[in-house]
Amino acid sequence: MEILTLCEVGLRDGLQNEARVVETETKLDLLDGLIEAGLTYIETSSYVRPSAVPQMADSDLMMREATAAYPQPPNRFTGLVFNDKGYDRALASGCRSIAIAMTVTESFCNANNRMTMAQSMAISRRLVERAHRDGIWVRIYLSTAWVCPFEGYTPPQKTIGMAEEVWSWGIDELSIADTIGFASPLDVGKLMETLGRRLDMSKLAVHLHDTQAMGLANVTTALQAGVRIVDSSIGGLGGCPFAPGAAGNLATEDVLLLAYKLNMHTGVDLEKLMTLLPTLENGVGHPVGGRIRAWWESRSQNLEVLS
Ligand code: MG
């Protein structure tokens, strides 16, 4: 059976886009629930200025709690880092796996990272070098890999060139992101196939959004191309504060059902995951849930739902 690794980004990418700042206590309950459901790879923190993203003000605490409560592999908790200051905070809070956010297009880099691509390139490279010295595991995100909210369609050569460049730094994982959820299934499949041939498919992830209802179609073509690491967010939470038009992330529960149907093993229990949605809803103060939720709640208990 093929193994599919899910990277749960709801606690970071999901919650950082919510109007309401979710209590740390609720986040910790969700973290326990996610682990209990079988997720082991969870993005918990973003080391940004709390004044810029108040939802992430407890990032240091979340990392400290997560790594203390679940210290054993395969548990992996990542923290998003943009600069040296963030890197220092990450290490001080016990983070051993960082994610560095980079962007393929200049205008999005200016809006999201508040720096030029040249600056971002130099800083990210330095962070990777520091991580190597400190024995820290590194993932890099390439945002706007298919479409940029400001520049439109991203030429594949641009994404491929940047992917090869950052790959040459010796990173552990590269997540290719459809930041605003405008990519087409054919383009997702094609780009991931090309990257898989040139780099190492087993270390490539996709980070998809469902803005135009292409999330599941796009993840399917990525899986067909050979991708085996998928970013997803419980309840389909998320968006991007600096990307106009971006809707939620691909929902973890939707990817899970897809994995069951494709006979792929995730180690995650859908039934347990679904029990977390009310807690999440109470925390954010509005209904949540991926495309399968309505069906899940109306399904006949007699049906064999997972095959
Ligand atoms: Mg996202």
Coordinates of C-alpha atoms and ligand atoms in Angstrom, one line a residue:
M1 CA 0.0 0.0 0.0
E2 CA 1.3 3.4 -0.9
I3 CA 2.0 5.7 2.0
L4 CA 0.7 9.3 1.9
T5 CA 2.2 11.8 4.4
L6 CA -0.1 14.6 5.5
C7 CA 1.3 17.9 6.8
E8 CA -1.4 19.4 9.0
V9 CA -1.2 23.2 8.6
G10 CA -4.5 24.2 10.3
L11 CA -3.0 25.4 13.6
R12 CA -0.8 27.8 11.7
D13 CA -1.9 28.6 8.1
G14 CA -5.5 27.9 9.1
L15 CA -5.9 29.9 12.3
Q16 CA -3.7 32.8 11.3
N17 CA -6.4 33.8 8.8
E18 CA -9.2 33.9 11.4
A19 CA -10.7 37.2 12.5
R20 CA -10.9 35.8 16.1
V21 CA -7.7 35.0 18.0
V22 CA -8.2 31.4 19.2
E23 CA -7.3 30.7 22.8
T24 CA -4.1 28.9 23.4
E25 CA -6.0 26.3 25.5
T26 CA -8.2 25.5 22.5
K27 CA -5.2 25.2 20.2
L28 CA -3.6 22.8 22.6
D29 CA -6.8 20.7 22.7
L30 CA -6.8 20.7 18.9
L31 CA -3.2 19.7 18.9
D32 CA -3.9 16.7 21.2
G33 CA -6.9 15.8 19.1
L34 CA -4.8 15.9 15.9
I35 CA -2.2 13.6 17.4
E36 CA -4.9 11.3 18.8
A37 CA -6.3 11.1 15.2
G38 CA -2.9 9.9 14.0
L39 CA -1.4 13.1 12.5
T40 CA 2.3 13.3 13.3
Y41 CA 3.5 16.2 11.1
I42 CA 2.0 19.4 12.3
E43 CA 2.8 23.1 11.6
T44 CA 2.3 24.7 14.9
S45 CA 4.0 28.1 14.8
S46 CA 4.9 31.1 12.8
Y47 CA 7.7 33.3 14.2
V48 CA 6.4 36.6 13.0
R49 CA 5.9 39.8 15.0
P50 CA 2.8 39.4 17.2
S51 CA 1.7 42.9 16.2
A52 CA 1.7 41.8 12.5
V53 CA -0.1 38.5 13.1
P54 CA -1.8 38.5 16.6
Q55 CA -3.3 35.0 15.9
M56 CA 0.3 33.6 16.1
A57 CA 1.4 35.5 19.3
D58 CA 1.5 32.2 21.2
S59 CA 3.7 30.5 18.6
D60 CA 6.7 30.1 21.0
L61 CA 4.4 28.5 23.7
M62 CA 2.7 26.2 21.2
M63 CA 6.1 24.9 20.0
R64 CA 7.3 24.4 23.6
E65 CA 4.2 22.5 24.6
A66 CA 4.1 20.4 21.4
T67 CA 7.7 19.3 21.5
A68 CA 7.5 18.6 25.3
A69 CA 4.3 16.6 25.1
Y70 CA 5.2 14.6 21.9
P71 CA 9.0 14.5 21.8
Q72 CA 9.3 11.2 19.9
P73 CA 9.6 10.7 16.1
P74 CA 7.7 10.4 13.9
N75 CA 6.2 13.5 15.5
R76 CA 7.4 16.6 13.8
F77 CA 6.3 20.2 14.6
T78 CA 7.3 22.9 12.2
G79 CA 7.6 26.6 12.7
L80 CA 7.5 29.2 9.9
V81 CA 10.5 31.4 9.8
F82 CA 11.1 34.5 7.7
N83 CA 14.4 36.0 9.2
D84 CA 17.2 35.5 11.7
K85 CA 15.1 36.9 14.5
G86 CA 12.4 34.3 13.8
Y87 CA 15.0 31.6 13.6
D88 CA 16.4 32.5 17.0
R89 CA 12.9 32.4 18.5
A90 CA 12.3 29.1 16.9
L91 CA 15.4 27.5 18.4
A92 CA 14.7 29.1 21.8
S93 CA 11.3 27.5 21.9
G94 CA 12.5 24.0 21.2
C95 CA 11.7 23.9 17.4
R96 CA 13.8 21.4 15.5
S97 CA 12.1 21.7 12.2
I98 CA 11.7 25.0 10.4
A99 CA 9.7 26.0 7.3
I100 CA 11.0 28.9 5.3
A101 CA 8.5 30.9 3.3
M102 CA 9.8 31.9 -0.2
T103 CA 8.0 33.2 -3.2
V104 CA 8.4 32.7 -6.9
T105 CA 7.0 36.1 -7.9
E106 CA 8.4 39.6 -7.0
S107 CA 5.2 41.4 -6.2
F108 CA 3.9 38.7 -3.8
C109 CA 7.3 38.5 -2.1
N110 CA 7.1 42.3 -1.5
A111 CA 3.5 42.0 -0.1
N112 CA 3.9 38.8 1.9
N113 CA 7.5 38.8 3.0
R114 CA 8.0 42.6 2.8
M115 CA 11.3 42.3 1.0
T116 CA 12.6 41.8 -2.5
M117 CA 13.2 38.4 -3.9
A118 CA 16.9 39.0 -3.9
Q119 CA 16.8 39.8 -0.2
S120 CA 14.6 36.8 0.5
M121 CA 17.0 34.6 -1.4
A122 CA 20.0 35.8 0.6
I123 CA 18.2 35.6 4.0
S124 CA 16.7 32.1 3.3
R125 CA 20.1 30.8 2.2
R126 CA 21.7 32.1 5.4
L127 CA 18.9 30.5 7.4
V128 CA 19.4 27.1 5.7
E129 CA 23.2 27.4 6.5
R130 CA 22.4 28.2 10.1
A131 CA 20.0 25.2 10.2
H132 CA 22.6 22.9 8.8
R133 CA 25.1 24.0 11.5
D134 CA 22.4 23.5 14.2
G135 CA 21.2 20.2 12.9
I136 CA 17.7 21.6 12.2
W137 CA 15.4 20.0 9.6
V138 CA 14.4 22.4 6.8
R139 CA 11.3 22.7 4.6
I140 CA 11.0 25.5 2.1
Y141 CA 7.7 26.7 0.7
L142 CA 7.6 28.2 -2.8
S143 CA 4.5 30.4 -2.9
T144 CA 2.8 31.5 -6.1
A145 CA 4.3 28.5 -7.9
W146 CA 1.4 28.4 -10.5
V147 CA -0.4 31.7 -10.1
C148 CA 0.3 35.0 -8.4
P149 CA -2.5 37.3 -7.2
F150 CA -0.7 40.3 -8.6
E151 CA 1.2 39.0 -11.7
G152 CA -1.2 36.3 -12.9
Y153 CA 0.1 33.0 -14.4
T154 CA 3.6 32.0 -13.3
P155 CA 5.7 30.6 -16.1
P156 CA 6.7 27.1 -15.1
Q157 CA 10.3 27.8 -15.9
K158 CA 10.4 30.4 -13.2
T159 CA 9.2 28.0 -10.5
I160 CA 11.4 25.2 -11.8
G161 CA 14.5 27.5 -11.8
M162 CA 13.8 28.6 -8.3
A163 CA 13.1 25.1 -7.0
E164 CA 16.4 23.9 -8.4
E165 CA 18.3 26.8 -6.8
V166 CA 16.9 26.2 -3.3
W167 CA 17.2 22.5 -3.7
S168 CA 20.9 22.9 -4.3
W169 CA 21.2 24.3 -0.8
G170 CA 20.6 20.8 0.6
I171 CA 17.1 21.2 2.1
D172 CA 15.0 18.3 3.5
E173 CA 11.6 19.1 1.9
L174 CA 10.2 21.5 -0.7
S175 CA 6.5 22.4 -0.7
I176 CA 5.1 23.8 -3.9
A177 CA 2.2 26.1 -3.2
D178 CA -0.8 27.2 -5.1
T179 CA -1.2 30.2 -2.8
I180 CA -4.5 31.5 -4.1
G181 CA -6.0 28.3 -5.4
F182 CA -6.1 29.2 -9.1
A183 CA -4.0 26.4 -10.5
S184 CA -5.4 23.9 -13.0
P185 CA -5.1 20.1 -12.5
L186 CA -3.1 19.7 -15.7
D187 CA -0.6 22.3 -14.6
V188 CA -0.3 20.9 -11.1
G189 CA 0.4 17.4 -12.5
K190 CA 2.8 18.6 -15.2
L191 CA 4.9 20.8 -12.9
M192 CA 5.1 18.2 -10.1
E193 CA 6.1 15.5 -12.6
T194 CA 8.9 17.8 -14.0
L195 CA 10.1 18.7 -10.5
G196 CA 10.0 15.0 -9.4
R197 CA 12.3 14.1 -12.3
R198 CA 14.8 16.9 -11.6
L199 CA 14.8 16.8 -7.8
D200 CA 13.6 14.0 -5.5
M201 CA 9.9 13.2 -5.6
S202 CA 9.9 11.7 -2.2
K203 CA 10.8 15.1 -0.7
L204 CA 8.3 17.2 -2.6
A205 CA 5.0 18.4 -1.1
V206 CA 2.0 20.2 -2.5
H207 CA 0.2 23.0 -0.7
L208 CA -3.2 23.6 -2.3
H209 CA -6.1 25.9 -1.8
D210 CA -9.7 25.3 -2.8
T211 CA -10.7 28.8 -4.0
Q212 CA -12.0 27.6 -7.3
A213 CA -13.1 24.1 -6.1
M214 CA -10.0 22.6 -7.8
G215 CA -8.4 21.4 -4.5
L216 CA -9.2 17.7 -4.8
A217 CA -8.7 17.6 -8.6
N218 CA -5.3 19.3 -8.1
V219 CA -4.2 17.0 -5.4
T220 CA -5.3 14.0 -7.5
T221 CA -3.0 15.0 -10.4
A222 CA -0.2 15.7 -7.9
L223 CA -0.6 12.1 -6.5
Q224 CA -0.7 10.7 -10.0
A225 CA 2.6 12.5 -10.7
G226 CA 4.0 10.7 -7.7
V227 CA 3.8 13.3 -4.9
R228 CA 3.5 11.6 -1.5
I229 CA 3.4 14.6 0.9
V230 CA 0.3 16.8 1.0
D231 CA -0.3 19.9 3.1
S232 CA -3.9 20.2 4.4
S233 CA -5.8 22.0 7.0
I234 CA -8.5 20.6 9.3
G235 CA -11.9 22.0 8.5
G236 CA -10.5 23.6 5.3
L237 CA -9.4 26.6 7.4
G238 CA -7.1 29.2 5.9
G239 CA -6.5 31.6 3.2
C240 CA -3.8 34.2 3.0
P241 CA -4.0 37.7 4.5
F242 CA -1.7 39.1 1.9
A243 CA -3.2 37.2 -1.1
P244 CA -6.5 38.8 -2.3
G245 CA -9.0 36.1 -3.3
A246 CA -7.4 33.2 -1.5
A247 CA -9.9 30.8 0.0
G248 CA -9.3 28.0 2.4
N249 CA -6.7 25.3 2.3
L250 CA -7.4 21.9 1.1
A251 CA -9.3 20.3 4.0
T252 CA -7.6 17.4 5.8
E253 CA -10.8 15.4 6.0
D254 CA -11.3 15.7 2.2
V255 CA -7.8 14.5 1.5
L256 CA -8.2 11.7 3.9
L257 CA -11.3 10.4 2.2
L258 CA -9.5 10.6 -1.1
A259 CA -6.6 8.7 0.3
Y260 CA -9.0 5.9 1.5
K261 CA -10.5 5.8 -2.0
L262 CA -7.1 5.6 -3.7
N263 CA -6.0 2.9 -1.3
M264 CA -3.3 5.0 0.2
H265 CA -2.3 4.7 3.8
T266 CA -2.1 7.9 5.9
G267 CA -2.2 6.5 9.4
V268 CA -5.0 9.0 10.2
D269 CA -8.4 8.1 11.5
L270 CA -11.1 10.0 9.7
E271 CA -13.7 9.3 12.4
K272 CA -11.5 10.8 15.1
L273 CA -10.5 13.7 13.0
M274 CA -14.2 14.6 12.4
T275 CA -14.9 14.7 16.1
L276 CA -12.5 17.8 16.3
L277 CA -14.6 20.0 14.1
P278 CA -17.0 21.3 16.8
T279 CA -14.0 22.3 19.0
L280 CA -12.6 24.1 16.0
E281 CA -15.9 25.8 15.3
N282 CA -16.3 27.0 18.9
G283 CA -12.8 28.4 18.7
V284 CA -13.1 30.3 15.5
G285 CA -16.8 31.2 15.9
H286 CA -18.2 30.1 12.6
P287 CA -19.0 26.9 10.7
V288 CA -16.0 25.0 9.3
G289 CA -15.5 21.8 7.3
G290 CA -14.4 20.5 4.0
R291 CA -16.6 19.3 1.2
I292 CA -17.2 15.9 2.9
R293 CA -18.8 17.3 6.1
A294 CA -22.4 17.5 4.9
W295 CA -22.3 14.0 3.6
W296 CA -20.4 12.8 6.7
E297 CA -23.1 14.1 9.0
S298 CA -26.0 12.7 6.9
R299 CA -24.5 9.3 6.1
S300 CA -26.2 6.1 7.0
Q301 CA -24.3 4.3 9.7
N302 CA -24.9 1.0 7.8
L303 CA -23.0 2.1 4.8
E304 CA -19.4 1.0 4.4
V305 CA -18.3 4.6 4.0
L306 CA -14.6 4.3 3.7
S307 CA -14.4 2.1 0.6
Ligands
MG1 MG -2.1 27.9 2.7

